Short mmCIF file of C-alpha atoms and ligand atoms in Angstrom, two decimals:
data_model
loop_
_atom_site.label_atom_id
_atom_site.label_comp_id
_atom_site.label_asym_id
_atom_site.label_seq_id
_atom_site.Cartn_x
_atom_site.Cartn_y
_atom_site.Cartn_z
CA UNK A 274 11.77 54.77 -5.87
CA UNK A 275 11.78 58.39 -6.99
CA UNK A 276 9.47 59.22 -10.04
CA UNK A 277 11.36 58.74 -13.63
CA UNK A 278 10.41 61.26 -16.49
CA UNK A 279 10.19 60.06 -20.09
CA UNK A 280 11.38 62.89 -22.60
CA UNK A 281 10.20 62.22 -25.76
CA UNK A 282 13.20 63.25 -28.25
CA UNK A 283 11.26 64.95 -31.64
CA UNK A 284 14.25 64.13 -34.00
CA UNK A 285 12.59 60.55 -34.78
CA UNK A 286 8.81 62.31 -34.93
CA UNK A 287 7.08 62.71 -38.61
CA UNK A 288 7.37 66.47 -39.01
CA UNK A 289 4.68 66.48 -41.43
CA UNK A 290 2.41 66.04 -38.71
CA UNK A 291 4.28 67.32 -35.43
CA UNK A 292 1.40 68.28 -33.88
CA UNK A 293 -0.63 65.24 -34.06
CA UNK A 294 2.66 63.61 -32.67
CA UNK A 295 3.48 65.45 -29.90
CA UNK A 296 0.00 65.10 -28.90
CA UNK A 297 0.42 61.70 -28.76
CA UNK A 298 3.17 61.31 -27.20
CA UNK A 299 2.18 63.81 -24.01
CA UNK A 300 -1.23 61.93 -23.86
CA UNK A 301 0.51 58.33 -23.78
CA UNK A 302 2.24 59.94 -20.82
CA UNK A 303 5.92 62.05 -21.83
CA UNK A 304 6.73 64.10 -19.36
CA UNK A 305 9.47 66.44 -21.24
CA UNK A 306 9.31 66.79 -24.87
CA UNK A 307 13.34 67.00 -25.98
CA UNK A 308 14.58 69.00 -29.09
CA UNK A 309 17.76 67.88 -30.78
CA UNK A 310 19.59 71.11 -31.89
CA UNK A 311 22.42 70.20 -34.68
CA UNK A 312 24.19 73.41 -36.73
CA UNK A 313 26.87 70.66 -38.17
CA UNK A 314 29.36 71.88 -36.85
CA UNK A 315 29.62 70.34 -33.01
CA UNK A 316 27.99 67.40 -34.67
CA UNK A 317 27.94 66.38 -38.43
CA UNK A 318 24.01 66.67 -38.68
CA UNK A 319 21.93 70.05 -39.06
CA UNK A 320 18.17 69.45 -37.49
CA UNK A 321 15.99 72.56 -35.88
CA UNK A 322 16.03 75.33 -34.77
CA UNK A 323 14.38 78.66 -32.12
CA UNK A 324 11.83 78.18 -35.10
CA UNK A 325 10.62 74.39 -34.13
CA UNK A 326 10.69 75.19 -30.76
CA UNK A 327 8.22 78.22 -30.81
CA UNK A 328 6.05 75.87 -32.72
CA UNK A 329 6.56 73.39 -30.07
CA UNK A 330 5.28 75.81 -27.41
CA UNK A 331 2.22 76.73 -29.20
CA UNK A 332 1.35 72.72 -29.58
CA UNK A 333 2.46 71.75 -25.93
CA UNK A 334 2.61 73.02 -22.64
CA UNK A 335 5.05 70.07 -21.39
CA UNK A 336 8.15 71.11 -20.51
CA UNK A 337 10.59 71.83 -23.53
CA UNK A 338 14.11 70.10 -22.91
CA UNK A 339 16.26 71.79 -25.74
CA UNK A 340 19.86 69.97 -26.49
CA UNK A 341 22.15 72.33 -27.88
CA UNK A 342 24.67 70.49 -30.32
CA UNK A 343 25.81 73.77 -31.30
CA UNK A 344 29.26 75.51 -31.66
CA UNK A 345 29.33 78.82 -29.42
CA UNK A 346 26.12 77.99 -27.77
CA UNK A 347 26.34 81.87 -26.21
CA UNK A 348 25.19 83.30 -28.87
CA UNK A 349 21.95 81.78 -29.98
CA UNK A 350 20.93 81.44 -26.28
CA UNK A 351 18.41 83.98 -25.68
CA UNK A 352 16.61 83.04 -29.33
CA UNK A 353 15.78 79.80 -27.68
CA UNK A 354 14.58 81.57 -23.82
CA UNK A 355 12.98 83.53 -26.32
CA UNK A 356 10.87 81.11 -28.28
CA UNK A 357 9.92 79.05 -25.00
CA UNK A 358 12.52 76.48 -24.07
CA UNK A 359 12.03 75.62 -20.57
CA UNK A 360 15.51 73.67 -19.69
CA UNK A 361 18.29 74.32 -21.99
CA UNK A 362 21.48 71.82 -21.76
CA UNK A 363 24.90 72.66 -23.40
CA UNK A 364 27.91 70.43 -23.84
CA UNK A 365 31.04 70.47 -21.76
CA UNK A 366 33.32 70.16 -25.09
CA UNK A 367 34.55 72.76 -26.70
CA UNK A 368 32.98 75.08 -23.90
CA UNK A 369 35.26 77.61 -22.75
CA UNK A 370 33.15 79.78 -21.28
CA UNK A 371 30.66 77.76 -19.96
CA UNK A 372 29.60 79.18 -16.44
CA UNK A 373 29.11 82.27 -18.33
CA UNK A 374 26.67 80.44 -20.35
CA UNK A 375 25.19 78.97 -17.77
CA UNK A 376 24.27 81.78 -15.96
CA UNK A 377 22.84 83.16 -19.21
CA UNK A 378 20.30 80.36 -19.46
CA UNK A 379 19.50 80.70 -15.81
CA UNK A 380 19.02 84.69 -16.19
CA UNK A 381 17.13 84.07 -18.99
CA UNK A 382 14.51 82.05 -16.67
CA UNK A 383 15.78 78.32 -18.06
CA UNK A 384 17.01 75.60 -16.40
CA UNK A 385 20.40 75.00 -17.07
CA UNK A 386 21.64 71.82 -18.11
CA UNK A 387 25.21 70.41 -19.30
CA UNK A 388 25.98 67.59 -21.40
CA UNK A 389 28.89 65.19 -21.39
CA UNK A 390 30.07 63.08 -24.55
CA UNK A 391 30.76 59.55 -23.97
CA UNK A 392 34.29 60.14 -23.85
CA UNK A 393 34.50 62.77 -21.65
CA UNK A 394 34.83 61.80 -17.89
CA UNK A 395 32.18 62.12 -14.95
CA UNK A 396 34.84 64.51 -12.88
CA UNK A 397 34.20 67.25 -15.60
CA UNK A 398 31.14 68.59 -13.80
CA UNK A 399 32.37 68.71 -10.58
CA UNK A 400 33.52 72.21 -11.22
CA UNK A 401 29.94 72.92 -12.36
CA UNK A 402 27.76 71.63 -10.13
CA UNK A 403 26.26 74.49 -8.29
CA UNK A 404 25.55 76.36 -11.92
CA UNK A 405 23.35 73.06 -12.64
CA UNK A 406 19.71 71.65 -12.77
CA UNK A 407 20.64 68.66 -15.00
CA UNK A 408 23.63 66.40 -16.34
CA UNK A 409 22.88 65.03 -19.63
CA UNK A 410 24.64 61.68 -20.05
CA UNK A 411 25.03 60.88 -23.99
CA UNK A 412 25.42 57.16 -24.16
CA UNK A 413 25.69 57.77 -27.32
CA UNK A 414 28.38 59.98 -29.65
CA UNK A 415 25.59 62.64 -30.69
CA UNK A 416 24.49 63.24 -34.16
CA UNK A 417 21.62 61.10 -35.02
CA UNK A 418 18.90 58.96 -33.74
CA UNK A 419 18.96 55.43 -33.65
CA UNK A 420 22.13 54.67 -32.57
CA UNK A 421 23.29 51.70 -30.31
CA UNK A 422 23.71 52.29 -26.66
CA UNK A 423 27.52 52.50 -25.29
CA UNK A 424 27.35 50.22 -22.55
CA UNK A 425 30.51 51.44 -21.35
CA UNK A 426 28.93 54.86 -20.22
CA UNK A 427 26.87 52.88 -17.64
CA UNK A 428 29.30 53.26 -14.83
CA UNK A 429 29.64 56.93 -15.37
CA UNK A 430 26.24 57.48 -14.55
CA UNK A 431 26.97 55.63 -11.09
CA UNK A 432 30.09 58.13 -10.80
CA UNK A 433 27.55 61.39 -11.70
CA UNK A 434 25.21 60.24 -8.99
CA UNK A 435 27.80 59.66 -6.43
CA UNK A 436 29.50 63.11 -7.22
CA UNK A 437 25.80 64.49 -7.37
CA UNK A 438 25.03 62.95 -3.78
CA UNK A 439 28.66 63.87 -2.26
CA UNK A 440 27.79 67.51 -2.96
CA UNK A 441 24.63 67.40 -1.99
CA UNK A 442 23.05 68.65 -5.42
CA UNK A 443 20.06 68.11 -6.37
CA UNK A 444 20.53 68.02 -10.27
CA UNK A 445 18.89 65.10 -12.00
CA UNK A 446 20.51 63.15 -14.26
CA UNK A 447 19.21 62.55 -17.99
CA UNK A 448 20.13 60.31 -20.34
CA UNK A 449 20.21 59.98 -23.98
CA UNK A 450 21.14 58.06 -26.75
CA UNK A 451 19.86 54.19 -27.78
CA UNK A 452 17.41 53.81 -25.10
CA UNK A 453 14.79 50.98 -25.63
CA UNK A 454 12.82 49.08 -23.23
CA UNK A 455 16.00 47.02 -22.81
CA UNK A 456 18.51 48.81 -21.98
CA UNK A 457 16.55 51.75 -19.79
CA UNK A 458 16.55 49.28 -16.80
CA UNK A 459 20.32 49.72 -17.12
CA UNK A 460 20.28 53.53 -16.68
CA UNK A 461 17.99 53.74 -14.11
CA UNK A 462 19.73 51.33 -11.71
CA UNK A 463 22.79 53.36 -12.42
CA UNK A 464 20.66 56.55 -11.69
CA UNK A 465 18.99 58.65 -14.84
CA UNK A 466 15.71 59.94 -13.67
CA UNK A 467 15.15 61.50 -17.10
CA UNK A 468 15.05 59.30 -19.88
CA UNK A 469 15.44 60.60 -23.35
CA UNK A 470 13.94 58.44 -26.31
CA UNK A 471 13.50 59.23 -29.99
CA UNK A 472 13.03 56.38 -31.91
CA UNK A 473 11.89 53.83 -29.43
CA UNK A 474 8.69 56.48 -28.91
CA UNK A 475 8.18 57.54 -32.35
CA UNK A 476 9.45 54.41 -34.61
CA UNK A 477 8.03 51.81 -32.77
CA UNK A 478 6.29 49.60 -35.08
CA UNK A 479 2.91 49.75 -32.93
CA UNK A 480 3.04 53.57 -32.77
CA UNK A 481 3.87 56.19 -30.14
CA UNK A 482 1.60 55.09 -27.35
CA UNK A 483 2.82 51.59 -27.42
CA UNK A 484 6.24 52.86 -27.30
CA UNK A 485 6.25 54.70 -23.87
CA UNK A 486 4.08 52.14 -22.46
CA UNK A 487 6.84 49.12 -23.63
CA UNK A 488 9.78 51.93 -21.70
CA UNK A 489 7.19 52.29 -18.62
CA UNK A 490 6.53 48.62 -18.42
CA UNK A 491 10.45 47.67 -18.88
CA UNK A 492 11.18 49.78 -15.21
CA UNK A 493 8.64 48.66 -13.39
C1 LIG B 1728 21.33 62.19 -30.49
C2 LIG B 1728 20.27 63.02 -29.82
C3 LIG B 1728 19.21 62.21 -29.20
C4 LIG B 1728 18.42 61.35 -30.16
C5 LIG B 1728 18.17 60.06 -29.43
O1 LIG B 1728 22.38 62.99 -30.84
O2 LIG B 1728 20.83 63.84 -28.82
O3 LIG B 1728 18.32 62.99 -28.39
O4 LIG B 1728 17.19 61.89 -30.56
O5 LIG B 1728 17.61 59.16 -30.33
P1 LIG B 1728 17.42 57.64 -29.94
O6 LIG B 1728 16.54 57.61 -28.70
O7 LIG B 1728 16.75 57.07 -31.14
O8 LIG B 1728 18.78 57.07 -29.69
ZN1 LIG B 1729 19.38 64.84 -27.39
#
């Protein structure tokens, strides 16, 4: 089976000690360290941001997945390149410029990524595909941490891969939103390779460590 990459999701961490935590979390074994970007607008929370993730760089040199919950994601962009995101994902909704944009992150040396809401269908990214490194599946209405997983999404990740495969692309898909060590069997049979997890990692009652171990040890 092809390797599957945890991304630890910093919303949940304790940002009075963010480096201690991050540090935790990459040596327990995170592959991607994902940043939650929220201007209350495109979602009714405000959380970090180009700010966080330069101080993320400095503490880390694991890849930096920043989510952009953000209302006209063009223009804030290049402050994120800028202060060292490595893959940068935008949403499909409320978009409608969004190749442009994704040809900005790519110029800008980033990954490009694009996320889809649970409510919005799989076929959306079919005109997108060859702009793309990564889908983003929310399984989850974004906001906030520590929501329940949708358990409806789980055949749209099945469609993603199969639209994925039919055009040959080689995009992975990522997930987000409610994953725990019992439900990220479910996403990985449908196809996620890149699992996004806040507060499973950094709430779990035995600490960070135990955390990824308990969502290693649930897929294999
Ligand atoms: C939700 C964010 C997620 C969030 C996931 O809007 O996009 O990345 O941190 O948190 P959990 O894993 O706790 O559902
Ligand atoms: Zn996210």
């Amino acid at each position: 089976m092809n390797e599957i990459y945890l991304a630890a999701s910093i919303l949940s961490a304790d940002f009075t000690c963010l480096r201690e935590q991050i540090q935790s979390a990459e040596n327990a074994g995170s592959d991607w360290i994902h940043i939650d970007v929220m201007d209350g607008h495109f979602v009714p929370n405000i959380t970090m941001g180009p700010i966080i993730v330069e101080a993320c760089r400095r503490l880390t040199t694991l890849p930096l997945d920043v989510h952009l919950m953000i209302e006209q994601p063009e223009r804030h962009i290049e402050s994120f390149a800028n202060a060292g995101a490595d893959l940068i994902s935008i949403h499909v909704e409320g978009n409608p410029n969004i190749h442009r944009t994704l040809q900005q992150i790519r110029a800008l040396g980033c990954k490009p990524g694009v996320v889809l809401n649970p409510g919005t269908p799989a076929i959306s990214i079919t005109p997108l595909i060859r702009q793309i490194d990564y889908v983003l599946v929310m399984t989850v209405n974004p906001g906030f941490a520590a929501q329940k997983y949708i358990t409806e999404v789980t055949p749209k990740i099945v469609e993603i891969k199969e639209f994925l495969d039919h055009y040959h692309s080689h995009a992975l898909i990522e997930v987000d939103g409610g994953i725990n060590a019992e439900t990220i069997s479910l996403v990985v049979n449908a196809g996620a390779r890149v699992i996004v997890a806040g507060s499973s990692i950094f709430s779990h009652p035995k600490g960070i460590a135990e955390g990824i171990k308990a969502l290693r040890q649930a897929i294999h």
